[in-house]
Amino acid sequence: MLKSAGYDVLESCDGLDALDHLRNMPSPPALVLTDVMMPRMTGPQLAVQIEAMMPGVRLLYMSGYSDQILGPLDGTLRSFIAKPFRRQHLILRIREALLGRSEPA
């Protein structure tokens, strides 16, 4: 979905794999899209690690669970999209996250 929308995408199988990819990037990504629940590391745990490694990287969480499990989002660096979602809604939420908006999904 994202590649066909013109985004460069680096896929990871879980949070630890994502951290390995991020450590090897020459510069921080514009955005990290992560599921809230993943094997070996949750999305919020990944976010803490990313913030320590690359402050200011924007995050977009996705989940089939309620956004209530995340607690309050900080309003500037983290956003949320509920599953299931349509392609156009995901693209919209990515654009909003890149612009620093975090309206409820």
PDB file of C-alpha atoms in Angstrom:
ATOM      1  CA  MET A   1       0.000   0.000   0.000  1.00  0.00           C
ATOM      2  CA  LEU A   2       2.682   2.494   0.970  1.00  0.00           C
ATOM      3  CA  LYS A   3       5.072   1.731  -1.865  1.00  0.00           C
ATOM      4  CA  SER A   4       2.290   2.233  -4.399  1.00  0.00           C
ATOM      5  CA  ALA A   5       1.606   5.620  -2.773  1.00  0.00           C
ATOM      6  CA  GLY A   6       5.205   6.679  -3.433  1.00  0.00           C
ATOM      7  CA  TYR A   7       6.715   6.052   0.004  1.00  0.00           C
ATOM      8  CA  ASP A   8      10.065   4.346   0.542  1.00  0.00           C
ATOM      9  CA  VAL A   9       9.392   1.430   2.864  1.00  0.00           C
ATOM     10  CA  LEU A  10      11.739  -0.616   5.018  1.00  0.00           C
ATOM     11  CA  GLU A  11       9.942  -3.623   6.482  1.00  0.00           C
ATOM     12  CA  SER A  12      10.754  -5.337   9.770  1.00  0.00           C
ATOM     13  CA  CYS A  13       9.306  -8.520  11.230  1.00  0.00           C
ATOM     14  CA  ASP A  14       9.172  -7.183  14.809  1.00  0.00           C
ATOM     15  CA  GLY A  15      10.433  -4.411  17.062  1.00  0.00           C
ATOM     16  CA  LEU A  16      13.911  -5.834  17.558  1.00  0.00           C
ATOM     17  CA  ASP A  17      14.349  -6.236  13.807  1.00  0.00           C
ATOM     18  CA  ALA A  18      13.172  -2.642  13.355  1.00  0.00           C
ATOM     19  CA  LEU A  19      15.777  -1.407  15.835  1.00  0.00           C
ATOM     20  CA  ASP A  20      18.505  -3.260  13.935  1.00  0.00           C
ATOM     21  CA  HIS A  21      17.373  -1.626  10.678  1.00  0.00           C
ATOM     22  CA  LEU A  22      17.228   1.813  12.309  1.00  0.00           C
ATOM     23  CA  ARG A  23      20.725   1.482  13.776  1.00  0.00           C
ATOM     24  CA  ASN A  24      22.089   0.828  10.289  1.00  0.00           C
ATOM     25  CA  MET A  25      20.324   3.727   8.567  1.00  0.00           C
ATOM     26  CA  PRO A  26      22.525   6.656   7.513  1.00  0.00           C
ATOM     27  CA  SER A  27      19.852   9.109   8.699  1.00  0.00           C
ATOM     28  CA  PRO A  28      16.635   8.851  10.734  1.00  0.00           C
ATOM     29  CA  PRO A  29      13.431   7.971   8.899  1.00  0.00           C
ATOM     30  CA  ALA A  30      10.689  10.551   8.519  1.00  0.00           C
ATOM     31  CA  LEU A  31       8.195   8.197  10.193  1.00  0.00           C
ATOM     32  CA  VAL A  32       7.987   4.801  11.848  1.00  0.00           C
ATOM     33  CA  LEU A  33       4.713   2.905  11.386  1.00  0.00           C
ATOM     34  CA  THR A  34       4.408   0.203  14.033  1.00  0.00           C
ATOM     35  CA  ASP A  35       1.805  -2.136  15.372  1.00  0.00           C
ATOM     36  CA  VAL A  36       1.076  -1.783  19.077  1.00  0.00           C
ATOM     37  CA  MET A  37       1.278  -5.522  19.734  1.00  0.00           C
ATOM     38  CA  MET A  38       4.231  -7.403  18.219  1.00  0.00           C
ATOM     39  CA  PRO A  39       6.372 -10.398  19.144  1.00  0.00           C
ATOM     40  CA  ARG A  40       9.443  -9.734  21.319  1.00  0.00           C
ATOM     41  CA  MET A  41       8.714  -5.992  21.769  1.00  0.00           C
ATOM     42  CA  THR A  42       5.556  -3.860  21.810  1.00  0.00           C
ATOM     43  CA  GLY A  43       5.125  -0.719  19.743  1.00  0.00           C
ATOM     44  CA  PRO A  44       5.372   1.537  22.825  1.00  0.00           C
ATOM     45  CA  GLN A  45       8.586  -0.251  23.891  1.00  0.00           C
ATOM     46  CA  LEU A  46       9.951   0.277  20.387  1.00  0.00           C
ATOM     47  CA  ALA A  47       9.015   3.961  20.589  1.00  0.00           C
ATOM     48  CA  VAL A  48      11.030   4.401  23.794  1.00  0.00           C
ATOM     49  CA  GLN A  49      14.079   2.857  22.126  1.00  0.00           C
ATOM     50  CA  ILE A  50      13.660   4.958  18.983  1.00  0.00           C
ATOM     51  CA  GLU A  51      13.272   8.168  20.983  1.00  0.00           C
ATOM     52  CA  ALA A  52      16.511   7.401  22.861  1.00  0.00           C
ATOM     53  CA  MET A  53      18.349   6.612  19.625  1.00  0.00           C
ATOM     54  CA  MET A  54      16.776   9.151  17.253  1.00  0.00           C
ATOM     55  CA  PRO A  55      14.945  11.917  19.126  1.00  0.00           C
ATOM     56  CA  GLY A  56      12.169  13.537  17.175  1.00  0.00           C
ATOM     57  CA  VAL A  57      11.282  10.635  14.871  1.00  0.00           C
ATOM     58  CA  ARG A  58       7.536  10.597  14.315  1.00  0.00           C
ATOM     59  CA  LEU A  59       5.581   7.420  15.066  1.00  0.00           C
ATOM     60  CA  LEU A  60       2.267   6.152  13.803  1.00  0.00           C
ATOM     61  CA  TYR A  61       0.821   3.286  15.827  1.00  0.00           C
ATOM     62  CA  MET A  62      -1.696   0.867  14.362  1.00  0.00           C
ATOM     63  CA  SER A  63      -3.749  -1.680  16.235  1.00  0.00           C
ATOM     64  CA  GLY A  64      -6.923  -3.689  16.271  1.00  0.00           C
ATOM     65  CA  TYR A  65      -7.089  -2.865  19.964  1.00  0.00           C
ATOM     66  CA  SER A  66      -8.394   0.372  21.380  1.00  0.00           C
ATOM     67  CA  ASP A  67      -6.082   3.375  21.371  1.00  0.00           C
ATOM     68  CA  GLN A  68      -6.849   3.463  25.121  1.00  0.00           C
ATOM     69  CA  ILE A  69      -4.098   0.890  25.731  1.00  0.00           C
ATOM     70  CA  LEU A  70      -1.542   3.453  24.574  1.00  0.00           C
ATOM     71  CA  GLY A  71      -2.571   6.093  27.056  1.00  0.00           C
ATOM     72  CA  PRO A  72      -2.466   9.697  25.935  1.00  0.00           C
ATOM     73  CA  LEU A  73      -0.449  10.359  22.798  1.00  0.00           C
ATOM     74  CA  ASP A  74       1.954  13.250  23.112  1.00  0.00           C
ATOM     75  CA  GLY A  75       0.250  15.215  20.329  1.00  0.00           C
ATOM     76  CA  THR A  76       3.338  15.876  18.240  1.00  0.00           C
ATOM     77  CA  LEU A  77       5.375  12.755  17.671  1.00  0.00           C
ATOM     78  CA  ARG A  78       2.841   9.933  17.958  1.00  0.00           C
ATOM     79  CA  SER A  79      -0.402   9.181  16.181  1.00  0.00           C
ATOM     80  CA  PHE A  80      -2.779   6.211  16.010  1.00  0.00           C
ATOM     81  CA  ILE A  81      -4.850   4.418  13.377  1.00  0.00           C
ATOM     82  CA  ALA A  82      -7.333   1.675  14.243  1.00  0.00           C
ATOM     83  CA  LYS A  83      -7.420  -1.575  12.287  1.00  0.00           C
ATOM     84  CA  PRO A  84      -8.996  -2.446  10.023  1.00  0.00           C
ATOM     85  CA  PHE A  85      -8.416   0.594   7.865  1.00  0.00           C
ATOM     86  CA  ARG A  86      -8.673   1.480   4.205  1.00  0.00           C
ATOM     87  CA  ARG A  87      -5.672   2.439   2.128  1.00  0.00           C
ATOM     88  CA  GLN A  88      -6.779   6.059   1.781  1.00  0.00           C
ATOM     89  CA  HIS A  89      -7.246   6.395   5.542  1.00  0.00           C
ATOM     90  CA  LEU A  90      -3.742   5.030   6.191  1.00  0.00           C
ATOM     91  CA  ILE A  91      -2.242   7.442   3.668  1.00  0.00           C
ATOM     92  CA  LEU A  92      -4.132  10.327   5.302  1.00  0.00           C
ATOM     93  CA  ARG A  93      -2.931   9.345   8.793  1.00  0.00           C
ATOM     94  CA  ILE A  94       0.665   9.098   7.524  1.00  0.00           C
ATOM     95  CA  ARG A  95       0.440  12.576   6.015  1.00  0.00           C
ATOM     96  CA  GLU A  96      -1.028  13.927   9.259  1.00  0.00           C
ATOM     97  CA  ALA A  97       1.695  12.252  11.314  1.00  0.00           C
ATOM     98  CA  LEU A  98       4.409  13.679   9.059  1.00  0.00           C
ATOM     99  CA  LEU A  99       2.886  17.133   9.518  1.00  0.00           C
ATOM    100  CA  GLY A 100       2.766  16.690  13.294  1.00  0.00           C
ATOM    101  CA  ARG A 101      -0.977  16.330  13.654  1.00  0.00           C
ATOM    102  CA  SER A 102      -2.468  13.591  15.825  1.00  0.00           C
ATOM    103  CA  GLU A 103      -6.238  13.836  15.616  1.00  0.00           C
ATOM    104  CA  PRO A 104      -8.151  10.785  16.885  1.00  0.00           C
ATOM    105  CA  ALA A 105      -8.491   7.995  14.319  1.00  0.00           C
TER     106      ALA A 105
END
